[in-house]
PDB file of N, CA and C in Angstrom:
ATOM      1  N   MET S  19     135.682  78.415 140.168  1.00 84.00           N
ATOM      2  CA  MET S  19     136.287  78.307 141.468  1.00 84.00           C
ATOM      3  C   MET S  19     136.938  79.638 141.791  1.00 84.00           C
ATOM      4  N   GLU S  20     136.899  79.992 143.038  1.00 90.00           N
ATOM      5  CA  GLU S  20     137.441  81.279 143.482  1.00 90.00           C
ATOM      6  C   GLU S  20     138.368  81.038 144.671  1.00 90.00           C
ATOM      7  N   LEU S  21     139.421  81.839 144.746  1.00 91.00           N
ATOM      8  CA  LEU S  21     140.305  81.833 145.914  1.00 91.00           C
ATOM      9  C   LEU S  21     140.185  83.169 146.612  1.00 91.00           C
ATOM     10  N   ARG S  22     140.012  83.121 147.913  1.00 93.00           N
ATOM     11  CA  ARG S  22     140.036  84.335 148.734  1.00 93.00           C
ATOM     12  C   ARG S  22     141.304  84.257 149.566  1.00 93.00           C
ATOM     13  N   THR S  23     142.164  85.260 149.444  1.00 94.00           N
ATOM     14  CA  THR S  23     143.475  85.228 150.093  1.00 94.00           C
ATOM     15  C   THR S  23     143.549  86.263 151.197  1.00 94.00           C
ATOM     16  N   PHE S  24     144.115  85.831 152.322  1.00 95.00           N
ATOM     17  CA  PHE S  24     144.307  86.676 153.497  1.00 95.00           C
ATOM     18  C   PHE S  24     145.763  86.592 153.901  1.00 95.00           C
ATOM     19  N   GLY S  25     146.319  87.670 154.443  1.00 96.00           N
ATOM     20  CA  GLY S  25     147.692  87.666 154.937  1.00 96.00           C
ATOM     21  C   GLY S  25     148.703  87.712 153.820  1.00 96.00           C
ATOM     22  N   ALA S  26     149.986  87.711 154.218  1.00 91.00           N
ATOM     23  CA  ALA S  26     151.024  87.836 153.204  1.00 91.00           C
ATOM     24  C   ALA S  26     152.304  87.096 153.535  1.00 91.00           C
ATOM     25  N   GLY S  27     152.455  86.587 154.751  1.00 86.00           N
ATOM     26  CA  GLY S  27     153.751  86.035 155.096  1.00 86.00           C
ATOM     27  C   GLY S  27     153.705  84.577 155.483  1.00 86.00           C
ATOM     28  N   GLY S  28     154.893  84.030 155.701  1.00 88.00           N
ATOM     29  CA  GLY S  28     154.998  82.655 156.163  1.00 88.00           C
ATOM     30  C   GLY S  28     154.551  81.649 155.121  1.00 88.00           C
ATOM     31  N   MET S  29     154.300  80.458 155.608  1.00 92.00           N
ATOM     32  CA  MET S  29     153.872  79.374 154.726  1.00 92.00           C
ATOM     33  C   MET S  29     152.421  79.579 154.306  1.00 92.00           C
ATOM     34  N   ASP S  30     152.093  79.061 153.125  1.00 94.00           N
ATOM     35  CA  ASP S  30     150.717  79.130 152.655  1.00 94.00           C
ATOM     36  C   ASP S  30     149.871  78.069 153.349  1.00 94.00           C
ATOM     37  N   VAL S  31     148.626  78.431 153.635  1.00 96.00           N
ATOM     38  CA  VAL S  31     147.640  77.520 154.204  1.00 96.00           C
ATOM     39  C   VAL S  31     146.433  77.546 153.277  1.00 96.00           C
ATOM     40  N   VAL S  32     145.882  76.380 152.976  1.00 94.00           N
ATOM     41  CA  VAL S  32     144.709  76.287 152.112  1.00 94.00           C
ATOM     42  C   VAL S  32     143.561  75.724 152.927  1.00 94.00           C
ATOM     43  N   LEU S  33     142.425  76.440 152.921  1.00 95.00           N
ATOM     44  CA  LEU S  33     141.228  76.013 153.640  1.00 95.00           C
ATOM     45  C   LEU S  33     140.123  75.705 152.638  1.00 95.00           C
ATOM     46  N   PHE S  34     139.421  74.614 152.867  1.00 92.00           N
ATOM     47  CA  PHE S  34     138.281  74.218 152.050  1.00 92.00           C
ATOM     48  C   PHE S  34     137.035  74.232 152.932  1.00 92.00           C
ATOM     49  N   HIS S  35     135.995  74.869 152.470  1.00 90.00           N
ATOM     50  CA  HIS S  35     134.740  74.807 153.216  1.00 90.00           C
ATOM     51  C   HIS S  35     134.011  73.529 152.835  1.00 90.00           C
ATOM     52  N   GLY S  36     133.122  73.093 153.704  1.00 85.00           N
ATOM     53  CA  GLY S  36     132.338  71.894 153.425  1.00 85.00           C
ATOM     54  C   GLY S  36     131.096  72.229 152.626  1.00 85.00           C
ATOM     55  N   THR S  37     130.297  71.228 152.381  1.00 83.00           N
ATOM     56  CA  THR S  37     129.014  71.457 151.738  1.00 83.00           C
ATOM     57  C   THR S  37     127.951  70.849 152.628  1.00 83.00           C
ATOM     58  N   PRO S  38     126.941  71.534 152.967  1.00 88.00           N
ATOM     59  CA  PRO S  38     126.471  72.801 152.429  1.00 88.00           C
ATOM     60  C   PRO S  38     126.942  74.020 153.211  1.00 88.00           C
ATOM     61  N   THR S  39     128.073  73.952 153.882  1.00 91.00           N
ATOM     62  CA  THR S  39     128.590  75.073 154.666  1.00 91.00           C
ATOM     63  C   THR S  39     129.130  76.160 153.740  1.00 91.00           C
ATOM     64  N   PRO S  40     128.738  77.415 153.928  1.00 93.00           N
ATOM     65  CA  PRO S  40     129.244  78.483 153.059  1.00 93.00           C
ATOM     66  C   PRO S  40     130.700  78.823 153.389  1.00 93.00           C
ATOM     67  N   PRO S  41     131.441  79.337 152.405  1.00 94.00           N
ATOM     68  CA  PRO S  41     132.842  79.673 152.624  1.00 94.00           C
ATOM     69  C   PRO S  41     133.042  80.768 153.669  1.00 94.00           C
ATOM     70  N   GLU S  42     132.029  81.591 153.904  1.00 94.00           N
ATOM     71  CA  GLU S  42     132.150  82.668 154.889  1.00 94.00           C
ATOM     72  C   GLU S  42     132.402  82.126 156.296  1.00 94.00           C
ATOM     73  N   HIS S  43     132.042  80.882 156.544  1.00 95.00           N
ATOM     74  CA  HIS S  43     132.309  80.282 157.858  1.00 95.00           C
ATOM     75  C   HIS S  43     133.799  80.097 158.108  1.00 95.00           C
ATOM     76  N   MET S  44     134.600  80.103 157.056  1.00 95.00           N
ATOM     77  CA  MET S  44     136.048  79.937 157.191  1.00 95.00           C
ATOM     78  C   MET S  44     136.757  81.263 157.456  1.00 95.00           C
ATOM     79  N   GLN S  45     136.077  82.382 157.240  1.00 93.00           N
ATOM     80  CA  GLN S  45     136.728  83.687 157.330  1.00 93.00           C
ATOM     81  C   GLN S  45     137.342  83.977 158.696  1.00 93.00           C
ATOM     82  N   PRO S  46     136.662  83.735 159.841  1.00 96.00           N
ATOM     83  CA  PRO S  46     137.313  84.020 161.127  1.00 96.00           C
ATOM     84  C   PRO S  46     138.619  83.231 161.314  1.00 96.00           C
ATOM     85  N   LEU S  47     138.623  81.969 160.913  1.00 97.00           N
ATOM     86  CA  LEU S  47     139.846  81.174 161.016  1.00 97.00           C
ATOM     87  C   LEU S  47     140.913  81.723 160.073  1.00 97.00           C
ATOM     88  N   ALA S  48     140.516  82.041 158.842  1.00 96.00           N
ATOM     89  CA  ALA S  48     141.471  82.580 157.868  1.00 96.00           C
ATOM     90  C   ALA S  48     142.091  83.877 158.370  1.00 96.00           C
ATOM     91  N   GLU S  49     141.279  84.761 158.934  1.00 95.00           N
ATOM     92  CA  GLU S  49     141.804  86.034 159.432  1.00 95.00           C
ATOM     93  C   GLU S  49     142.769  85.821 160.602  1.00 95.00           C
ATOM     94  N   ARG S  50     142.456  84.870 161.457  1.00 96.00           N
ATOM     95  CA  ARG S  50     143.354  84.598 162.591  1.00 96.00           C
ATOM     96  C   ARG S  50     144.688  84.005 162.119  1.00 96.00           C
ATOM     97  N   LEU S  51     144.620  83.053 161.204  1.00 97.00           N
ATOM     98  CA  LEU S  51     145.843  82.455 160.664  1.00 97.00           C
ATOM     99  C   LEU S  51     146.660  83.457 159.857  1.00 97.00           C
ATOM    100  N   ALA S  52     145.988  84.445 159.252  1.00 97.00           N
ATOM    101  CA  ALA S  52     146.654  85.420 158.378  1.00 97.00           C
ATOM    102  C   ALA S  52     147.640  86.311 159.125  1.00 97.00           C
ATOM    103  N   ALA S  53     147.599  86.302 160.444  1.00 95.00           N
ATOM    104  CA  ALA S  53     148.573  87.091 161.200  1.00 95.00           C
ATOM    105  C   ALA S  53     149.995  86.588 160.954  1.00 95.00           C
ATOM    106  N   ARG S  54     150.129  85.299 160.607  1.00 95.00           N
ATOM    107  CA  ARG S  54     151.470  84.720 160.399  1.00 95.00           C
ATOM    108  C   ARG S  54     151.616  83.922 159.115  1.00 95.00           C
ATOM    109  N   ARG S  55     150.548  83.802 158.369  1.00 96.00           N
ATOM    110  CA  ARG S  55     150.562  82.980 157.162  1.00 96.00           C
ATOM    111  C   ARG S  55     149.816  83.679 156.038  1.00 96.00           C
ATOM    112  N   ARG S  56     150.017  83.186 154.832  1.00 96.00           N
ATOM    113  CA  ARG S  56     149.153  83.573 153.720  1.00 96.00           C
ATOM    114  C   ARG S  56     148.129  82.453 153.607  1.00 96.00           C
ATOM    115  N   VAL S  57     146.859  82.815 153.697  1.00 97.00           N
ATOM    116  CA  VAL S  57     145.783  81.837 153.761  1.00 97.00           C
ATOM    117  C   VAL S  57     144.895  81.964 152.532  1.00 97.00           C
ATOM    118  N   HIS S  58     144.611  80.842 151.897  1.00 94.00           N
ATOM    119  CA  HIS S  58     143.740  80.800 150.733  1.00 94.00           C
ATOM    120  C   HIS S  58     142.494  80.000 151.108  1.00 94.00           C
ATOM    121  N   VAL S  59     141.333  80.621 150.965  1.00 95.00           N
ATOM    122  CA  VAL S  59     140.069  79.908 151.151  1.00 95.00           C
ATOM    123  C   VAL S  59     139.557  79.554 149.760  1.00 95.00           C
ATOM    124  N   VAL S  60     139.442  78.266 149.490  1.00 92.00           N
ATOM    125  CA  VAL S  60     138.939  77.792 148.207  1.00 92.00           C
ATOM    126  C   VAL S  60     137.417  77.827 148.267  1.00 92.00           C
ATOM    127  N   VAL S  61     136.814  78.571 147.354  1.00 93.00           N
ATOM    128  CA  VAL S  61     135.353  78.668 147.282  1.00 93.00           C
ATOM    129  C   VAL S  61     134.884  77.705 146.192  1.00 93.00           C
ATOM    130  N   ILE S  62     134.156  76.688 146.614  1.00 89.00           N
ATOM    131  CA  ILE S  62     133.661  75.673 145.690  1.00 89.00           C
ATOM    132  C   ILE S  62     132.628  76.305 144.762  1.00 89.00           C
ATOM    133  N   PRO S  63     132.645  75.965 143.464  1.00 90.00           N
ATOM    134  CA  PRO S  63     131.662  76.521 142.537  1.00 90.00           C
ATOM    135  C   PRO S  63     130.233  76.343 143.054  1.00 90.00           C
ATOM    136  N   GLY S  64     129.463  77.407 142.905  1.00 91.00           N
ATOM    137  CA  GLY S  64     128.090  77.398 143.373  1.00 91.00           C
ATOM    138  C   GLY S  64     127.934  77.987 144.762  1.00 91.00           C
ATOM    139  N   TYR S  65     129.034  78.357 145.396  1.00 92.00           N
ATOM    140  CA  TYR S  65     129.018  78.958 146.728  1.00 92.00           C
ATOM    141  C   TYR S  65     129.613  80.350 146.660  1.00 92.00           C
ATOM    142  N   GLY S  66     129.251  81.187 147.622  1.00 89.00           N
ATOM    143  CA  GLY S  66     129.841  82.522 147.724  1.00 89.00           C
ATOM    144  C   GLY S  66     129.631  83.393 146.508  1.00 89.00           C
ATOM    145  N   GLY S  67     128.525  83.188 145.799  1.00 89.00           N
ATOM    146  CA  GLY S  67     128.249  84.006 144.622  1.00 89.00           C
ATOM    147  C   GLY S  67     128.920  83.517 143.351  1.00 89.00           C
ATOM    148  N   THR S  68     129.619  82.386 143.403  1.00 89.00           N
ATOM    149  CA  THR S  68     130.250  81.847 142.195  1.00 89.00           C
ATOM    150  C   THR S  68     129.227  81.045 141.402  1.00 89.00           C
ATOM    151  N   PRO S  69     129.406  80.964 140.083  1.00 90.00           N
ATOM    152  CA  PRO S  69     128.460  80.162 139.290  1.00 90.00           C
ATOM    153  C   PRO S  69     128.642  78.669 139.572  1.00 90.00           C
ATOM    154  N   PRO S  70     127.598  77.881 139.381  1.00 90.00           N
ATOM    155  CA  PRO S  70     127.727  76.443 139.567  1.00 90.00           C
ATOM    156  C   PRO S  70     128.728  75.845 138.582  1.00 90.00           C
ATOM    157  N   ALA S  71     129.305  74.745 138.970  1.00 85.00           N
ATOM    158  CA  ALA S  71     130.254  74.054 138.094  1.00 85.00           C
ATOM    159  C   ALA S  71     129.496  73.224 137.060  1.00 85.00           C
ATOM    160  N   PRO S  72     130.066  73.066 135.867  1.00 86.00           N
ATOM    161  CA  PRO S  72     129.424  72.187 134.884  1.00 86.00           C
ATOM    162  C   PRO S  72     129.455  70.730 135.354  1.00 86.00           C
ATOM    163  N   SER S  73     130.447  70.408 136.202  1.00 85.00           N
ATOM    164  CA  SER S  73     130.587  69.052 136.732  1.00 85.00           C
ATOM    165  C   SER S  73     131.143  69.149 138.148  1.00 85.00           C
ATOM    166  N   TYR S  74     130.648  68.296 139.031  1.00 85.00           N
ATOM    167  CA  TYR S  74     131.173  68.252 140.393  1.00 85.00           C
ATOM    168  C   TYR S  74     132.001  66.991 140.620  1.00 85.00           C
ATOM    169  N   ALA S  75     132.445  66.358 139.545  1.00 89.00           N
ATOM    170  CA  ALA S  75     133.343  65.213 139.664  1.00 89.00           C
ATOM    171  C   ALA S  75     134.648  65.697 140.278  1.00 89.00           C
ATOM    172  N   TRP S  76     135.230  64.906 141.169  1.00 87.00           N
ATOM    173  CA  TRP S  76     136.446  65.312 141.867  1.00 87.00           C
ATOM    174  C   TRP S  76     137.541  65.738 140.894  1.00 87.00           C
ATOM    175  N   GLU S  77     137.697  65.019 139.804  1.00 91.00           N
ATOM    176  CA  GLU S  77     138.756  65.341 138.846  1.00 91.00           C
ATOM    177  C   GLU S  77     138.557  66.746 138.262  1.00 91.00           C
ATOM    178  N   ASP S  78     137.317  67.101 137.982  1.00 89.00           N
ATOM    179  CA  ASP S  78     137.036  68.425 137.417  1.00 89.00           C
ATOM    180  C   ASP S  78     137.242  69.529 138.447  1.00 89.00           C
ATOM    181  N   LEU S  79     136.797  69.290 139.698  1.00 86.00           N
ATOM    182  CA  LEU S  79     137.018  70.287 140.752  1.00 86.00           C
ATOM    183  C   LEU S  79     138.502  70.448 141.040  1.00 86.00           C
ATOM    184  N   HIS S  80     139.241  69.359 141.030  1.00 87.00           N
ATOM    185  CA  HIS S  80     140.691  69.406 141.260  1.00 87.00           C
ATOM    186  C   HIS S  80     141.368  70.241 140.167  1.00 87.00           C
ATOM    187  N   ALA S  81     140.993  70.011 138.921  1.00 89.00           N
ATOM    188  CA  ALA S  81     141.573  70.774 137.810  1.00 89.00           C
ATOM    189  C   ALA S  81     141.233  72.261 137.945  1.00 89.00           C
ATOM    190  N   ALA S  82     140.008  72.582 138.333  1.00 85.00           N
ATOM    191  CA  ALA S  82     139.622  73.986 138.510  1.00 85.00           C
ATOM    192  C   ALA S  82     140.405  74.637 139.642  1.00 85.00           C
ATOM    193  N   MET S  83     140.643  73.891 140.713  1.00 85.00           N
ATOM    194  CA  MET S  83     141.409  74.423 141.835  1.00 85.00           C
ATOM    195  C   MET S  83     142.857  74.709 141.422  1.00 85.00           C
ATOM    196  N   LEU S  84     143.470  73.776 140.712  1.00 86.00           N
ATOM    197  CA  LEU S  84     144.843  74.002 140.261  1.00 86.00           C
ATOM    198  C   LEU S  84     144.911  75.206 139.338  1.00 86.00           C
ATOM    199  N   SER S  85     143.930  75.352 138.476  1.00 86.00           N
ATOM    200  CA  SER S  85     143.895  76.502 137.569  1.00 86.00           C
ATOM    201  C   SER S  85     143.780  77.815 138.360  1.00 86.00           C
ATOM    202  N   ALA S  86     142.954  77.828 139.396  1.00 83.00           N
ATOM    203  CA  ALA S  86     142.786  79.038 140.206  1.00 83.00           C
ATOM    204  C   ALA S  86     144.097  79.431 140.890  1.00 83.00           C
ATOM    205  N   PHE S  87     144.889  78.465 141.331  1.00 82.00           N
ATOM    206  CA  PHE S  87     146.158  78.763 141.989  1.00 82.00           C
ATOM    207  C   PHE S  87     147.192  79.288 141.015  1.00 82.00           C
ATOM    208  N   HIS S  88     147.062  78.960 139.744  1.00 83.00           N
ATOM    209  CA  HIS S  88     148.061  79.379 138.759  1.00 83.00           C
ATOM    210  C   HIS S  88     147.669  80.652 138.018  1.00 83.00           C
ATOM    211  N   GLU S  89     146.542  81.266 138.380  1.00 71.00           N
ATOM    212  CA  GLU S  89     146.138  82.510 137.712  1.00 71.00           C
ATOM    213  C   GLU S  89     146.926  83.673 138.231  1.00 71.00           C
TER     214      GLU S  89
END
């Protein structure tokens, strides 16, 4: 899992792209929100050049997301 971060101030905003929608579709929104917020785009494994996940069970994706935020 990968996080792409934009901006630096205000409250954090987390954006999730859909499937099969690529994470790049979130970039215009992230850049606009970044004027006043720190925005994190969560890139689901297997998208945006990331390797596929060993499991796509919600519990495993949730754990990977929490790990990415704590790195």
